[in-house]
Amino acid sequence: MSAATLQDKGQTFMSLPDDSRYLRGGPVAQRIIAAVREDAAIATAEGFPPKLVSITVGDTAAVDVYVRNQRAKAALAGIEFEERRFPACTAGELEAAIHGLNADPRVTGIIIQRPVPAHIPIRTLQAAVHPLKDVEGMHPASIGNIVYNQLDLAPCTAAASVELLKETGLDLKGLEVVIVGHSEIVGKPIAFLLMSEGATVTVCHHMTRSVAAHARRADALFVAVGKPRLIKADMVKPGAAVIDIGINSEIGPDGESRIVGDVDTDSVKEVASWITPVPGGVGPLTVAILLRNTMVALSRQRALYQATYGVVDKLAVGA
Ligand SMILES: NC(=O)C1=CN([C@@H]2O[C@H](COP(=O)(O)OP(=O)(O)OC[C@H]3O[C@@H](n4cnc5c(N)ncnc54)[C@H](OP(=O)(O)O)[C@@H]3O)[C@@H](O)[C@H]2O)C=CC1
Ligand SMILES: Nc1nc(=O)c2c([nH]1)NC[C@@H]1CN(c3ccc(C(=O)N[C@@H](CCC(=O)O)C(=O)O)cc3)C=[N+]21
């Protein structure tokens, strides 16, 4: 299929019912999880069952949702999942726990849920995870790979967001992209992934003079800030693709707690050609990519195991 242009896709989609504007993560996630499930079954039969360990130190609504979905989707994919909670502990204790998991051959991947409490240096923890078990791509060595265009294991949310943009069929080469939010785990890696695809990227943050002025120029707008309804319709170019990464918990009109993104979806969907819903957009795909990354980590570990133990005849056994 040839890539659509913003204009022709935009006009076609603008005339369709609202629903067609939603870029849903579920179908893409299902495809990925089905493939992971096949790989995991083969690896398990060959004696290498994949296992993902989650470390939770802090406690936020977004982490709770993420961990709940990791557990559910890992079970679907045939990946063992273990959650370790450390409600009150020191950085040293956490590092020791991570070293233990690094050395445990039954553990394929380690994910440290963010945020962690202020007294714990998150970067030290991320650097303590062995790069071969770093399923989030947050170790300095892993995140460096995306600068070098080695993209097979990228930070999950960033990869999920870019994958959803690709679902639009837009040609990423030369596309004007604006990212609001520049965190290490979301905004910055999205910028690197999109630069690899040839997009022209602008990154906004809290010191940006006018987020609205930048956002209005964007063919594709990524938002990862953590503020409900930060992006309103008058900040979006007609026909744009809007990727809403925010996961915020708030009390709805019915008095129940609900999850909303960073974009005022109801008004923005009248202007945009594509918009990711929250829930149902980037979130489900993030979980699927975490599981896919776990299988990438497993195959790297198996390659190392094979290289180390595979060629017995070259060893001077008993000589
Ligand atoms: N769907 C998913 O899979 C995931 C969703 N999330 C969600 O995405 C959101 C962001 O997460 P994360 O990146 O970890 O958050 P951080 O708090 O680490 O980063 C937020 C970013 O937003 C910027 N920012 C703050 N206020 C403004 C503003 N008014 N205008 C422009 N930029 C601003 C900050 O800039 P500065 O640093 O300069 O202050 C910072 O770069 C959260 O809602 C989180 O729950 C996160 C990870 C995964
Ligand atoms: N090291 C680290 N990496 C992260 O990627 C990370 C993190 N820490 N801390 C918390 C945030 C938040 N996050 C979510 C991912 C998926 C859903 C998700 O599956 N959402 C679904 C389900 C919603 C529901 O079940 O209610 C949806 O949006 O449709 C939610 C939240 C990842 N984060």
Short mmCIF file of C-alpha atoms and ligand atoms in Angstrom, two decimals:
data_model
loop_
_atom_site.label_atom_id
_atom_site.label_comp_id
_atom_site.label_asym_id
_atom_site.label_seq_id
_atom_site.Cartn_x
_atom_site.Cartn_y
_atom_site.Cartn_z
CA MET A 1 0.00 0.00 0.00
CA SER A 2 1.40 3.38 -0.84
CA ALA A 3 1.61 5.84 2.03
CA ALA A 4 -1.32 8.23 2.28
CA THR A 5 -0.77 11.95 2.39
CA LEU A 6 -2.11 13.91 5.31
CA GLN A 7 -4.47 15.83 3.04
CA ASP A 8 -6.13 12.97 1.16
CA LYS A 9 -6.37 10.69 4.21
CA GLY A 10 -7.54 13.64 6.28
CA GLN A 11 -10.36 14.57 3.97
CA THR A 12 -11.52 11.00 3.50
CA PHE A 13 -11.58 10.34 7.22
CA MET A 14 -13.16 13.69 8.15
CA SER A 15 -16.29 12.74 6.23
CA LEU A 16 -16.68 9.38 8.00
CA PRO A 17 -18.51 8.86 11.31
CA ASP A 18 -16.58 9.88 14.42
CA ASP A 19 -15.73 6.35 15.34
CA SER A 20 -13.41 5.84 12.36
CA ARG A 21 -11.13 8.54 13.71
CA TYR A 22 -10.15 6.43 16.68
CA LEU A 23 -6.78 4.79 16.36
CA ARG A 24 -7.27 1.78 18.59
CA GLY A 25 -4.38 -0.10 20.15
CA GLY A 26 -6.31 -3.31 20.85
CA PRO A 27 -6.21 -4.92 17.39
CA VAL A 28 -2.48 -4.23 16.94
CA ALA A 29 -1.81 -5.49 20.49
CA GLN A 30 -3.73 -8.70 19.76
CA ARG A 31 -1.60 -9.39 16.69
CA ILE A 32 1.60 -8.88 18.66
CA ILE A 33 0.43 -11.01 21.59
CA ALA A 34 -0.57 -13.85 19.23
CA ALA A 35 2.96 -13.84 17.77
CA VAL A 36 4.54 -13.66 21.23
CA ARG A 37 2.38 -16.58 22.33
CA GLU A 38 3.72 -18.74 19.49
CA ASP A 39 7.33 -17.81 20.25
CA ALA A 40 6.85 -18.35 23.97
CA ALA A 41 5.35 -21.81 23.42
CA ILE A 42 8.31 -22.85 21.25
CA ALA A 43 10.88 -21.43 23.70
CA THR A 44 9.15 -23.17 26.61
CA ALA A 45 9.13 -26.51 24.76
CA GLU A 46 12.85 -26.03 24.11
CA GLY A 47 13.56 -25.55 27.80
CA PHE A 48 13.69 -21.74 27.94
CA PRO A 49 10.39 -20.57 29.48
CA PRO A 50 10.17 -16.77 29.44
CA LYS A 51 9.64 -14.98 32.73
CA LEU A 52 9.07 -11.30 33.42
CA VAL A 53 9.62 -9.77 36.87
CA SER A 54 8.08 -6.41 37.79
CA ILE A 55 9.51 -4.28 40.59
CA THR A 56 7.10 -1.79 42.19
CA VAL A 57 8.40 0.69 44.73
CA GLY A 58 6.03 3.64 44.49
CA ASP A 59 2.32 3.34 44.06
CA THR A 60 0.31 5.34 41.54
CA ALA A 61 -2.95 4.63 39.73
CA ALA A 62 -1.10 4.46 36.39
CA VAL A 63 1.30 1.82 37.76
CA ASP A 64 -1.58 -0.22 39.17
CA VAL A 65 -3.32 -0.28 35.78
CA TYR A 66 -0.10 -1.16 33.99
CA VAL A 67 0.84 -4.01 36.34
CA ARG A 68 -2.69 -5.42 36.26
CA ASN A 69 -2.58 -5.53 32.48
CA GLN A 70 0.96 -6.93 32.38
CA ARG A 71 -0.16 -9.84 34.54
CA ALA A 72 -3.28 -10.50 32.44
CA LYS A 73 -1.57 -10.29 29.04
CA ALA A 74 1.52 -12.24 30.14
CA ALA A 75 -0.82 -15.07 31.15
CA LEU A 76 -2.47 -14.92 27.71
CA ALA A 77 0.92 -14.99 25.98
CA GLY A 78 2.34 -17.86 28.04
CA ILE A 79 4.94 -15.73 29.83
CA GLU A 80 5.37 -16.23 33.56
CA PHE A 81 4.84 -12.98 35.46
CA GLU A 82 5.96 -12.15 38.99
CA GLU A 83 5.37 -8.89 40.79
CA ARG A 84 7.77 -7.90 43.57
CA ARG A 85 6.57 -5.04 45.75
CA PHE A 86 8.99 -3.02 47.86
CA PRO A 87 6.75 -0.59 49.77
CA ALA A 88 9.51 0.76 52.05
CA CYS A 89 13.14 0.12 51.25
CA THR A 90 16.49 1.71 50.48
CA ALA A 91 18.18 2.11 47.12
CA GLY A 92 20.82 -0.40 48.27
CA GLU A 93 18.21 -3.07 49.03
CA LEU A 94 16.63 -2.55 45.63
CA GLU A 95 19.98 -2.79 43.84
CA ALA A 96 20.70 -6.02 45.71
CA ALA A 97 17.31 -7.41 44.63
CA ILE A 98 18.03 -6.44 41.00
CA HIS A 99 21.46 -8.10 41.11
CA GLY A 100 19.79 -11.25 42.40
CA LEU A 101 17.35 -11.22 39.47
CA ASN A 102 20.21 -10.55 37.00
CA ALA A 103 21.98 -13.67 38.25
CA ASP A 104 18.87 -15.88 38.23
CA PRO A 105 18.80 -17.87 34.97
CA ARG A 106 15.02 -18.37 35.30
CA VAL A 107 14.40 -14.61 34.96
CA THR A 108 14.25 -13.30 31.38
CA GLY A 109 13.27 -9.68 31.92
CA ILE A 110 13.11 -7.07 34.66
CA ILE A 111 10.91 -3.95 34.60
CA ILE A 112 11.11 -1.23 37.26
CA GLN A 113 7.77 0.57 37.44
CA ARG A 114 8.06 4.37 37.45
CA PRO A 115 7.84 6.63 39.30
CA VAL A 116 9.83 5.53 42.35
CA PRO A 117 9.91 7.63 45.56
CA ALA A 118 12.17 10.69 45.45
CA HIS A 119 14.83 9.20 47.76
CA ILE A 120 15.52 6.39 45.26
CA PRO A 121 17.68 7.31 42.25
CA ILE A 122 15.80 5.73 39.33
CA ARG A 123 18.80 5.97 37.00
CA THR A 124 20.96 3.90 39.34
CA LEU A 125 18.27 1.22 39.40
CA GLN A 126 17.87 1.21 35.62
CA ALA A 127 21.63 0.93 35.21
CA ALA A 128 21.68 -2.00 37.69
CA VAL A 129 19.47 -4.12 35.40
CA HIS A 130 21.69 -6.26 33.17
CA PRO A 131 21.36 -4.94 29.57
CA LEU A 132 20.37 -8.43 28.37
CA LYS A 133 17.45 -8.44 30.85
CA ASP A 134 16.45 -4.83 30.22
CA VAL A 135 13.05 -5.34 28.60
CA GLU A 136 12.21 -1.63 28.77
CA GLY A 137 15.28 -0.42 26.95
CA MET A 138 16.06 2.05 29.76
CA HIS A 139 19.63 0.98 30.64
CA PRO A 140 22.04 3.63 29.28
CA ALA A 141 23.47 1.03 26.88
CA SER A 142 19.98 0.13 25.61
CA ILE A 143 18.70 3.66 25.20
CA GLY A 144 21.94 4.46 23.35
CA ASN A 145 21.00 1.86 20.74
CA ILE A 146 18.07 3.92 19.51
CA VAL A 147 20.41 6.84 18.85
CA TYR A 148 22.29 4.44 16.54
CA ASN A 149 19.04 3.40 14.78
CA GLN A 150 19.09 -0.09 16.34
CA LEU A 151 15.40 -0.30 17.03
CA ASP A 152 14.55 -3.93 17.76
CA LEU A 153 14.12 -3.28 21.51
CA ALA A 154 12.91 0.26 22.21
CA PRO A 155 11.16 1.73 25.29
CA CYS A 156 7.67 0.22 25.17
CA THR A 157 5.43 3.29 25.28
CA ALA A 158 7.53 5.15 22.74
CA ALA A 159 7.48 2.16 20.39
CA ALA A 160 3.71 1.74 20.91
CA SER A 161 3.03 5.40 20.13
CA VAL A 162 5.08 5.33 16.93
CA GLU A 163 3.48 2.04 15.87
CA LEU A 164 0.02 3.60 16.21
CA LEU A 165 1.04 6.58 14.10
CA LYS A 166 2.18 4.12 11.41
CA GLU A 167 -1.33 2.61 11.45
CA THR A 168 -2.59 5.83 9.83
CA GLY A 169 -0.62 5.05 6.68
CA LEU A 170 0.93 8.54 6.75
CA ASP A 171 4.38 8.80 5.22
CA LEU A 172 6.69 9.58 8.15
CA LYS A 173 9.43 11.00 5.91
CA GLY A 174 9.40 14.76 6.34
CA LEU A 175 6.25 14.64 8.49
CA GLU A 176 5.99 17.59 10.89
CA VAL A 177 5.79 15.98 14.31
CA VAL A 178 5.43 17.76 17.64
CA ILE A 179 5.94 15.93 20.93
CA VAL A 180 4.67 17.53 24.15
CA GLY A 181 6.63 16.13 27.11
CA HIS A 182 10.32 15.18 27.09
CA SER A 183 10.66 12.48 29.76
CA GLU A 184 13.43 9.89 29.39
CA ILE A 185 10.93 7.09 29.09
CA VAL A 186 8.37 8.58 26.67
CA GLY A 187 9.00 11.93 24.97
CA LYS A 188 12.74 11.64 24.28
CA PRO A 189 12.69 8.08 22.89
CA ILE A 190 9.69 8.96 20.68
CA ALA A 191 11.78 11.80 19.23
CA PHE A 192 14.65 9.42 18.41
CA LEU A 193 12.38 6.75 16.93
CA LEU A 194 10.69 9.34 14.69
CA MET A 195 13.99 10.87 13.60
CA SER A 196 15.04 7.37 12.52
CA GLU A 197 11.92 7.30 10.33
CA GLY A 198 12.77 10.63 8.70
CA ALA A 199 10.23 12.83 10.49
CA THR A 200 10.95 16.46 11.38
CA VAL A 201 10.62 16.56 15.14
CA THR A 202 9.92 19.38 17.62
CA VAL A 203 9.94 18.58 21.33
CA CYS A 204 8.03 20.80 23.81
CA HIS A 205 8.25 20.86 27.61
CA HIS A 206 7.30 23.10 30.51
CA MET A 207 9.75 25.81 29.42
CA THR A 208 8.44 25.98 25.85
CA ARG A 209 7.11 29.50 25.26
CA SER A 210 3.96 28.49 23.42
CA VAL A 211 3.10 24.81 23.29
CA ALA A 212 -0.07 25.78 21.37
CA ALA A 213 1.86 27.55 18.59
CA HIS A 214 4.04 24.47 18.02
CA ALA A 215 1.18 21.99 18.40
CA ARG A 216 -0.90 23.79 15.74
CA ARG A 217 1.82 23.16 13.13
CA ALA A 218 1.91 19.41 13.71
CA ASP A 219 0.81 16.79 11.19
CA ALA A 220 1.23 14.36 14.07
CA LEU A 221 0.98 15.45 17.71
CA PHE A 222 2.22 13.22 20.56
CA VAL A 223 1.24 14.20 24.10
CA ALA A 224 2.88 12.69 27.21
CA VAL A 225 2.58 15.11 30.11
CA GLY A 226 0.18 13.72 32.72
CA LYS A 227 -2.37 16.58 32.70
CA PRO A 228 -5.98 15.83 31.75
CA ARG A 229 -7.37 17.95 28.85
CA LEU A 230 -4.09 19.88 28.38
CA ILE A 231 -4.58 19.74 24.60
CA LYS A 232 -7.75 21.42 23.32
CA ALA A 233 -9.21 21.59 19.82
CA ASP A 234 -7.73 25.04 19.07
CA MET A 235 -4.21 23.59 19.57
CA VAL A 236 -4.62 20.97 16.83
CA LYS A 237 -4.15 21.35 13.06
CA PRO A 238 -7.21 20.17 11.11
CA GLY A 239 -6.56 16.69 9.73
CA ALA A 240 -3.72 15.91 12.15
CA ALA A 241 -3.06 12.60 13.90
CA VAL A 242 -3.15 12.94 17.70
CA ILE A 243 -1.45 10.32 19.86
CA ASP A 244 -2.57 10.70 23.48
CA ILE A 245 -0.20 8.91 25.82
CA GLY A 246 -1.42 10.32 29.16
CA ILE A 247 -2.87 7.93 31.73
CA ASN A 248 -4.55 10.02 34.43
CA SER A 249 -7.00 8.86 37.03
CA GLU A 250 -9.89 11.18 37.89
CA ILE A 251 -13.38 11.02 39.31
CA GLY A 252 -16.00 11.09 36.55
CA PRO A 253 -19.43 12.78 36.61
CA ASP A 254 -20.91 9.52 37.96
CA GLY A 255 -18.61 9.72 41.01
CA GLU A 256 -16.60 6.70 39.80
CA SER A 257 -12.86 6.74 39.20
CA ARG A 258 -11.92 6.64 35.51
CA ILE A 259 -8.87 6.91 33.28
CA VAL A 260 -8.41 9.87 30.92
CA GLY A 261 -5.52 10.99 28.72
CA ASP A 262 -3.90 14.40 28.26
CA VAL A 263 -6.12 15.39 25.32
CA ASP A 264 -9.65 16.80 25.43
CA THR A 265 -10.80 13.95 23.20
CA ASP A 266 -14.40 15.05 22.62
CA SER A 267 -13.45 18.43 21.15
CA VAL A 268 -10.17 17.36 19.49
CA LYS A 269 -11.79 14.51 17.57
CA GLU A 270 -13.87 17.09 15.70
CA VAL A 271 -10.65 18.59 14.30
CA ALA A 272 -8.21 15.69 14.04
CA SER A 273 -8.36 12.95 11.43
CA TRP A 274 -7.05 10.34 13.86
CA ILE A 275 -6.97 10.24 17.64
CA THR A 276 -5.98 7.52 20.08
CA PRO A 277 -8.69 6.94 22.70
CA VAL A 278 -7.87 6.61 26.41
CA PRO A 279 -8.43 3.92 27.46
CA GLY A 280 -8.01 1.71 24.41
CA GLY A 281 -5.20 3.51 22.56
CA VAL A 282 -1.49 3.49 23.40
CA GLY A 283 -1.92 1.58 26.72
CA PRO A 284 -2.82 -1.89 25.41
CA LEU A 285 -0.05 -1.68 22.80
CA THR A 286 2.52 -0.70 25.45
CA VAL A 287 1.80 -3.94 27.31
CA ALA A 288 2.06 -6.01 24.10
CA ILE A 289 5.40 -4.44 23.22
CA LEU A 290 6.75 -5.14 26.72
CA LEU A 291 5.94 -8.82 26.15
CA ARG A 292 7.52 -8.72 22.68
CA ASN A 293 10.63 -7.12 24.19
CA THR A 294 10.74 -9.97 26.71
CA MET A 295 10.98 -12.44 23.81
CA VAL A 296 13.70 -10.32 22.15
CA ALA A 297 15.63 -10.41 25.45
CA LEU A 298 15.15 -14.19 25.65
CA SER A 299 16.53 -14.75 22.17
CA ARG A 300 19.58 -12.59 22.97
CA GLN A 301 20.18 -14.57 26.16
CA ARG A 302 19.84 -17.85 24.26
CA ALA A 303 22.31 -16.63 21.64
CA LEU A 304 24.83 -15.90 24.40
CA TYR A 305 24.16 -19.30 26.00
CA GLN A 306 24.64 -20.99 22.62
CA ALA A 307 27.85 -19.07 21.93
CA THR A 308 29.21 -19.98 25.34
CA TYR A 309 28.17 -23.63 25.59
CA GLY A 310 27.20 -24.65 22.07
CA VAL A 311 30.50 -25.76 20.47
CA VAL A 312 31.87 -28.49 22.67
CA ASP A 313 34.28 -30.00 20.10
CA LYS A 314 36.46 -26.87 20.09
CA LEU A 315 37.15 -27.28 23.80
CA ALA A 316 40.10 -29.36 24.84
CA VAL A 317 37.86 -31.61 26.93
CA GLY A 318 39.97 -34.05 28.90
CA ALA A 319 43.10 -33.23 26.86
N1 LIG B 1 0.18 4.80 27.93
C1 LIG B 1 1.34 4.40 28.42
O1 LIG B 1 1.80 3.35 28.07
C2 LIG B 1 2.11 5.29 29.33
C3 LIG B 1 1.54 6.42 29.81
N2 LIG B 1 2.25 7.25 30.59
C4 LIG B 1 1.55 8.46 31.00
O2 LIG B 1 2.06 9.54 30.23
C5 LIG B 1 2.09 10.72 31.00
C6 LIG B 1 3.50 11.25 31.04
O3 LIG B 1 4.34 10.28 31.63
P1 LIG B 1 5.91 10.53 31.85
O4 LIG B 1 6.54 10.93 30.58
O5 LIG B 1 6.40 9.35 32.57
O6 LIG B 1 5.81 11.79 32.85
P2 LIG B 1 6.90 12.79 33.43
O7 LIG B 1 6.23 13.47 34.58
O8 LIG B 1 8.19 12.09 33.63
O9 LIG B 1 7.10 13.83 32.26
C7 LIG B 1 6.13 14.78 31.93
C8 LIG B 1 6.69 15.71 30.87
O10 LIG B 1 5.74 16.72 30.59
C9 LIG B 1 6.37 18.00 30.60
N3 LIG B 1 5.41 19.01 31.02
C10 LIG B 1 4.88 19.24 32.24
N4 LIG B 1 3.97 20.23 32.18
C11 LIG B 1 3.94 20.66 30.90
C12 LIG B 1 3.20 21.65 30.22
N5 LIG B 1 2.29 22.39 30.84
N6 LIG B 1 3.43 21.83 28.91
C13 LIG B 1 4.34 21.06 28.26
N7 LIG B 1 5.05 20.08 28.84
C14 LIG B 1 4.86 19.89 30.16
C15 LIG B 1 7.51 17.85 31.58
O11 LIG B 1 8.48 18.81 31.26
P3 LIG B 1 9.60 19.24 32.32
O12 LIG B 1 10.41 17.99 32.61
O13 LIG B 1 10.37 20.25 31.56
O14 LIG B 1 8.85 19.71 33.51
C16 LIG B 1 7.96 16.43 31.30
O15 LIG B 1 8.84 16.39 30.21
C17 LIG B 1 1.51 10.31 32.36
O16 LIG B 1 0.12 10.56 32.34
C18 LIG B 1 1.77 8.83 32.43
O17 LIG B 1 0.89 8.14 33.30
C19 LIG B 1 3.55 7.04 30.90
C20 LIG B 1 4.18 5.92 30.47
C21 LIG B 1 3.48 4.93 29.71
N1 LIG B 2 8.85 1.74 33.92
C1 LIG B 2 7.63 2.11 33.53
N2 LIG B 2 7.28 1.97 32.24
C2 LIG B 2 6.03 2.34 31.81
O1 LIG B 2 5.71 2.19 30.61
C3 LIG B 2 5.10 2.84 32.78
C4 LIG B 2 5.51 2.95 34.10
N3 LIG B 2 6.79 2.61 34.44
N4 LIG B 2 4.68 3.42 35.05
C5 LIG B 2 3.29 3.69 34.76
C6 LIG B 2 3.08 4.11 33.33
C7 LIG B 2 1.66 3.95 32.87
N5 LIG B 2 1.70 2.89 31.91
C8 LIG B 2 0.58 2.25 31.38
C9 LIG B 2 0.68 1.30 30.38
C10 LIG B 2 -0.42 0.63 29.91
C11 LIG B 2 -1.67 0.92 30.43
C12 LIG B 2 -2.85 0.17 29.92
O2 LIG B 2 -2.79 -1.02 29.69
N6 LIG B 2 -3.96 0.86 29.73
C13 LIG B 2 -5.13 0.27 29.15
C14 LIG B 2 -6.06 -0.32 30.15
C15 LIG B 2 -6.93 0.57 30.94
C16 LIG B 2 -7.69 -0.19 32.02
O3 LIG B 2 -7.49 -1.39 32.22
O4 LIG B 2 -8.47 0.47 32.69
C17 LIG B 2 -5.78 1.33 28.25
O5 LIG B 2 -5.29 2.46 28.25
O6 LIG B 2 -6.71 0.97 27.56
C18 LIG B 2 -1.80 1.86 31.42
C19 LIG B 2 -0.68 2.52 31.89
C20 LIG B 2 2.97 2.51 31.70
N7 LIG B 2 3.81 3.17 32.45
#
